[in-house]
Coordinates of C-alpha atoms in Angstrom, one line a residue:
M336 CA -102.3 54.5 50.5
R337 CA -101.9 58.1 51.9
S338 CA -103.4 59.8 54.4
S339 CA -105.8 63.0 54.0
A340 CA -104.0 64.7 55.1
S341 CA -101.3 64.1 52.6
R342 CA -103.5 64.5 49.8
A343 CA -104.9 68.0 51.3
V344 CA -100.8 69.7 51.2
A345 CA -101.3 67.9 47.3
A346 CA -103.7 69.2 46.7
G347 CA -103.4 72.3 47.4
A348 CA -99.6 72.3 46.0
L349 CA -102.0 71.7 42.4
L350 CA -103.7 74.0 43.4
L351 CA -101.3 76.5 43.5
L352 CA -99.2 75.3 40.8
S353 CA -102.3 76.3 38.7
A354 CA -102.2 79.5 40.2
C355 CA -99.5 80.2 38.6
A356 CA -100.0 78.9 35.0
Q357 CA -100.7 82.5 32.8
P358 CA -103.8 82.0 30.6
G359 CA -102.5 81.6 27.4
A360 CA -99.2 81.2 28.2
L361 CA -97.4 78.0 26.6
P362 CA -97.5 74.8 28.3
I363 CA -94.4 73.0 29.7
C364 CA -93.5 70.6 27.2
T365 CA -91.5 67.2 28.0
A366 CA -89.4 66.6 24.8
P367 CA -88.3 66.6 21.8
L368 CA -91.7 68.2 21.8
K369 CA -91.6 72.4 23.0
P370 CA -93.8 74.9 23.4
A371 CA -96.0 76.1 20.3
L372 CA -99.3 78.2 19.7
E373 CA -101.9 76.0 17.3
V374 CA -103.8 78.6 15.3
S375 CA -107.2 77.7 14.4
L376 CA -108.2 79.9 11.4
Y377 CA -112.0 79.4 10.1
F378 CA -113.3 80.5 6.3
G379 CA -116.3 81.0 5.6
R380 CA -116.9 80.9 1.8
D381 CA -120.3 81.8 1.5
K382 CA -120.0 85.5 -1.0
P383 CA -122.9 87.9 0.4
T384 CA -123.4 88.6 -3.2
G385 CA -123.9 85.0 -4.0
G386 CA -122.5 82.0 -4.9
Q387 CA -119.1 80.7 -3.6
V388 CA -115.7 81.6 -3.3
S389 CA -114.7 79.4 -6.0
D390 CA -111.4 76.4 -5.2
A391 CA -109.9 78.5 -7.8
E392 CA -109.6 81.9 -5.8
W393 CA -109.5 79.8 -2.0
A394 CA -106.3 78.1 -4.1
S395 CA -104.7 81.8 -5.2
F396 CA -106.2 83.2 -2.1
V397 CA -103.9 80.7 0.1
T398 CA -100.8 80.6 -2.3
E399 CA -100.3 84.8 -2.3
I400 CA -101.4 84.8 1.3
V401 CA -101.7 82.7 3.6
T402 CA -98.1 81.0 1.9
P403 CA -96.2 83.6 2.4
Q404 CA -97.0 83.9 5.7
F405 CA -96.2 81.1 7.3
P406 CA -93.8 79.8 4.5
A407 CA -92.5 76.5 6.8
G408 CA -96.8 74.8 6.5
H409 CA -99.9 74.8 7.2
S410 CA -103.0 72.2 6.8
V411 CA -105.9 73.4 5.1
V412 CA -109.3 70.7 5.5
D413 CA -112.8 71.2 4.3
T414 CA -115.5 72.3 6.4
D415 CA -119.1 72.4 7.1
G416 CA -120.2 75.2 10.0
Q417 CA -123.1 76.9 11.1
Y418 CA -122.7 80.8 12.6
R419 CA -125.0 84.2 13.4
N420 CA -124.9 86.0 11.6
A421 CA -124.9 90.2 12.3
S422 CA -128.5 90.6 11.6
G423 CA -129.2 87.9 13.6
R424 CA -129.4 85.3 11.5
I425 CA -127.9 81.7 11.4
V426 CA -125.7 80.5 8.3
R427 CA -125.2 77.2 7.6
E428 CA -122.1 77.0 4.5
S429 CA -119.1 74.9 3.6
S430 CA -116.0 76.2 5.2
K431 CA -111.8 76.1 5.0
L432 CA -110.3 75.0 8.4
I433 CA -106.6 76.3 8.0
V434 CA -104.4 75.2 11.0
I435 CA -101.0 77.3 11.2
V436 CA -98.9 75.8 13.8
V437 CA -95.9 78.2 15.5
F438 CA -93.3 78.2 17.5
D439 CA -92.8 81.8 17.2
A440 CA -95.8 83.2 19.7
P441 CA -96.1 86.0 19.6
T442 CA -94.7 87.5 16.6
H443 CA -97.5 85.8 14.8
H444 CA -100.0 88.1 15.2
P445 CA -99.2 90.8 12.6
K446 CA -99.0 87.5 9.5
V447 CA -102.4 86.1 10.7
T448 CA -104.3 89.8 10.9
S449 CA -103.1 90.2 7.8
I450 CA -104.3 86.7 6.4
V451 CA -107.7 87.2 8.5
D452 CA -108.0 91.4 7.1
T453 CA -107.0 90.6 2.7
Y454 CA -109.8 86.8 3.2
V455 CA -112.9 89.3 4.7
K456 CA -112.1 92.8 2.0
R457 CA -111.2 89.8 -0.5
F458 CA -114.6 88.1 -0.5
G459 CA -116.9 90.7 1.8
Q460 CA -116.5 88.4 4.5
E461 CA -118.0 89.5 7.9
S462 CA -115.4 87.4 9.5
V463 CA -112.6 85.1 10.1
L464 CA -113.2 82.6 13.1
R465 CA -109.4 82.9 15.2
V466 CA -108.6 80.1 17.7
E467 CA -105.6 79.8 19.7
R468 CA -104.5 77.8 21.5
P469 CA -101.3 76.4 24.1
V470 CA -100.2 72.9 22.4
C471 CA -96.9 70.8 23.1
A472 CA -95.7 69.7 18.9
G473 CA -92.4 68.8 17.0
L474 CA -91.4 67.5 13.8

């Protein structure tokens, strides 16, 4: 069993080590996993003019815009969500979630920005929620 002094030293060392980590820094991974970044993009399907982004429109968007930016792969998930729009109203809508794991951060930024900007313009959206988090990943 450790003494109080050795526990305090160990706790202090952990605090110092965690203080050195940069926010958003890629993690230290155990082989065969490698540091990567998981990018999650949430696309609302309701159009401001009424109706929804159709399945055919969505498929075309993924084929023309997403796949060329990330040809190595991505996942698409059907979701339901809600958000507060610019006018303050709570909006509930069906959505699509695209998850992309990148090993070449930060070169992915212009690709993701292009996807988001194209969706916003093409379908008249207010925004696309973007979440990025460091992960350990491997194939």
